[in-house]
Amino acid sequence: MIIETGRLIVRTFREEDTDALYSIKTDPRVKEFCPDFLDVNTERADILDYIRTFQKTEERGDTDTWRCYAIESRETGKVMGALSFCKQKMLHEYDLGWMMISAYTGKGYASEAAEAFAEDFCRAHGVDYLTVVMDTDNPASRRTAEKS
């Protein structure tokens, strides 16, 4: 999957993104608001397995299983963050989340990526909306959700 916006590319993680995904996982703000992102005890050596699982989920066309997508800068080619996505088992609704490396927060990247993903997914699958679950102590995520 590839979605392009004016500044971003939202795409499936690739094996060469291992360092970037680990940087997202270990970013202090991500750890503060989403400590269990990729599981609490995930080590650097585990990241490639996550990426391969995300790729297989995407290849199967599975829209229910949890996975993450890279948020990449079109200008620099750097992965700045991730979108997480799955179908919530209890509510049977699709859930979208975001984690950004701290250096890239406050610039509208998460909102831009989330909005593009939501529009693309809803259009392609006949879904009216996506849900967002966030930490109530994270007002930046609330603003991102409102803009998306």
Coordinates of C-alpha atoms in Angstrom, one line a residue:
M1 CA 0.0 0.0 0.0
I2 CA 1.3 3.4 -0.9
I3 CA -0.6 6.7 -0.3
E4 CA 1.0 10.0 -1.2
T5 CA 0.2 13.5 0.0
G6 CA 1.9 16.8 -0.6
R7 CA 4.6 16.1 2.0
L8 CA 4.3 12.4 2.9
I9 CA 4.3 8.8 1.7
V10 CA 2.3 6.4 3.8
R11 CA 3.4 2.9 3.0
T12 CA 4.1 -0.6 4.3
F13 CA 7.2 -0.9 6.3
R14 CA 10.2 -2.4 4.5
E15 CA 13.1 -4.4 6.0
E16 CA 15.4 -1.5 5.6
D17 CA 13.2 0.5 7.9
T18 CA 14.2 -1.6 11.0
D19 CA 16.3 1.2 12.5
A20 CA 13.5 3.8 11.9
L21 CA 10.8 1.6 13.5
Y22 CA 13.1 0.9 16.5
S23 CA 13.6 4.7 16.8
I24 CA 9.9 5.2 16.9
K25 CA 9.4 2.4 19.5
T26 CA 12.1 3.9 21.8
D27 CA 11.2 7.6 21.3
P28 CA 10.6 9.0 24.8
R29 CA 7.2 10.5 23.8
V30 CA 6.0 7.3 22.2
K31 CA 7.1 5.4 25.3
E32 CA 5.2 7.9 27.5
F33 CA 1.9 7.7 25.7
C34 CA 2.0 4.3 24.1
P35 CA 4.4 2.2 26.2
D36 CA 3.2 -1.1 24.8
F37 CA 3.7 -0.1 21.1
L38 CA 5.3 -3.3 19.6
D39 CA 5.1 -4.9 23.0
V40 CA 6.8 -3.6 26.1
N41 CA 9.8 -5.9 26.0
T42 CA 10.5 -5.6 22.3
E43 CA 14.3 -5.5 21.5
R44 CA 16.0 -4.1 18.4
A45 CA 16.5 -7.7 17.2
D46 CA 12.7 -8.3 17.2
I47 CA 11.8 -5.4 14.9
L48 CA 12.5 -7.2 11.6
D49 CA 10.0 -9.9 12.6
Y50 CA 7.3 -7.2 13.2
I51 CA 8.0 -5.7 9.8
R52 CA 7.8 -9.1 8.1
T53 CA 4.5 -9.7 9.9
F54 CA 3.1 -6.4 8.7
Q55 CA 4.2 -7.2 5.1
K56 CA 2.5 -10.6 5.2
T57 CA -0.7 -9.1 6.6
E58 CA -0.8 -6.5 3.8
E59 CA 0.0 -9.1 1.1
R60 CA -3.0 -11.2 2.3
G61 CA -5.3 -8.2 2.0
D62 CA -6.2 -8.7 5.6
T63 CA -8.0 -5.6 6.8
D64 CA -8.6 -6.8 10.4
T65 CA -5.2 -7.8 11.8
W66 CA -3.1 -5.2 13.6
R67 CA -0.3 -3.7 11.6
C68 CA 1.7 -0.5 11.2
Y69 CA 2.5 1.7 8.2
A70 CA 5.5 4.0 7.7
I71 CA 5.1 7.7 7.5
E72 CA 7.9 8.9 5.2
S73 CA 9.0 12.4 4.2
R74 CA 8.7 12.8 0.5
E75 CA 11.5 15.5 0.7
T76 CA 14.1 13.5 2.7
G77 CA 13.0 9.9 2.3
K78 CA 13.2 9.5 6.1
V79 CA 10.6 7.6 8.1
M80 CA 9.3 10.0 10.7
G81 CA 6.6 8.0 12.4
A82 CA 4.0 5.2 12.0
L83 CA 0.3 4.7 11.7
S84 CA -1.1 1.7 13.5
F85 CA -4.3 0.1 12.2
C86 CA -6.6 -2.8 13.1
K87 CA -10.2 -3.8 13.5
Q88 CA -11.1 -3.7 17.2
K89 CA -12.4 -7.2 18.2
M90 CA -14.9 -6.0 20.8
L91 CA -16.5 -3.1 18.9
H92 CA -15.9 -4.4 15.3
E93 CA -14.8 -1.0 14.3
Y94 CA -11.5 0.0 12.5
D95 CA -9.0 1.8 14.7
L96 CA -6.3 4.2 13.6
G97 CA -3.4 5.4 15.7
W98 CA -0.1 7.3 15.2
M99 CA 3.3 7.5 16.7
M100 CA 5.8 10.2 15.7
I101 CA 9.5 10.6 16.4
S102 CA 9.6 13.6 18.7
A103 CA 11.7 15.7 16.2
Y104 CA 8.7 15.5 13.8
T105 CA 5.8 16.4 16.1
G106 CA 3.9 19.6 16.0
K107 CA 4.3 20.0 12.2
G108 CA 1.0 18.4 11.1
Y109 CA 2.6 15.2 9.7
A110 CA 0.5 12.8 11.8
S111 CA -2.7 14.6 10.9
E112 CA -1.8 14.6 7.2
A113 CA -0.9 10.9 7.2
A114 CA -4.0 9.9 9.3
E115 CA -6.4 11.9 7.1
A116 CA -5.0 10.5 3.9
F117 CA -5.1 6.9 5.2
A118 CA -8.6 7.3 6.6
E119 CA -9.9 8.7 3.3
D120 CA -8.2 6.0 1.3
F121 CA -9.3 3.1 3.5
C122 CA -12.9 4.3 3.9
R123 CA -13.3 4.9 0.2
A124 CA -11.8 1.5 -0.8
H125 CA -13.7 -0.6 1.8
G126 CA -17.1 1.3 2.1
V127 CA -16.5 2.2 5.7
D128 CA -18.0 5.4 7.0
Y129 CA -15.5 6.2 9.8
L130 CA -12.5 5.0 11.8
T131 CA -12.1 5.2 15.5
V132 CA -9.2 6.5 17.5
V133 CA -8.1 5.5 21.0
M134 CA -5.7 7.8 22.8
D135 CA -4.3 8.7 26.2
T136 CA -6.4 11.5 27.7
D137 CA -3.2 13.2 28.9
N138 CA -2.0 13.6 25.3
P139 CA -3.8 16.8 24.0
A140 CA -1.6 16.7 20.8
S141 CA -3.1 13.4 19.8
R142 CA -6.6 14.8 20.4
R143 CA -5.9 17.7 18.1
T144 CA -4.5 15.3 15.5
A145 CA -7.7 13.2 15.7
E146 CA -9.9 16.3 15.4
K147 CA -8.0 17.4 12.3
S148 CA -8.0 14.0 10.7

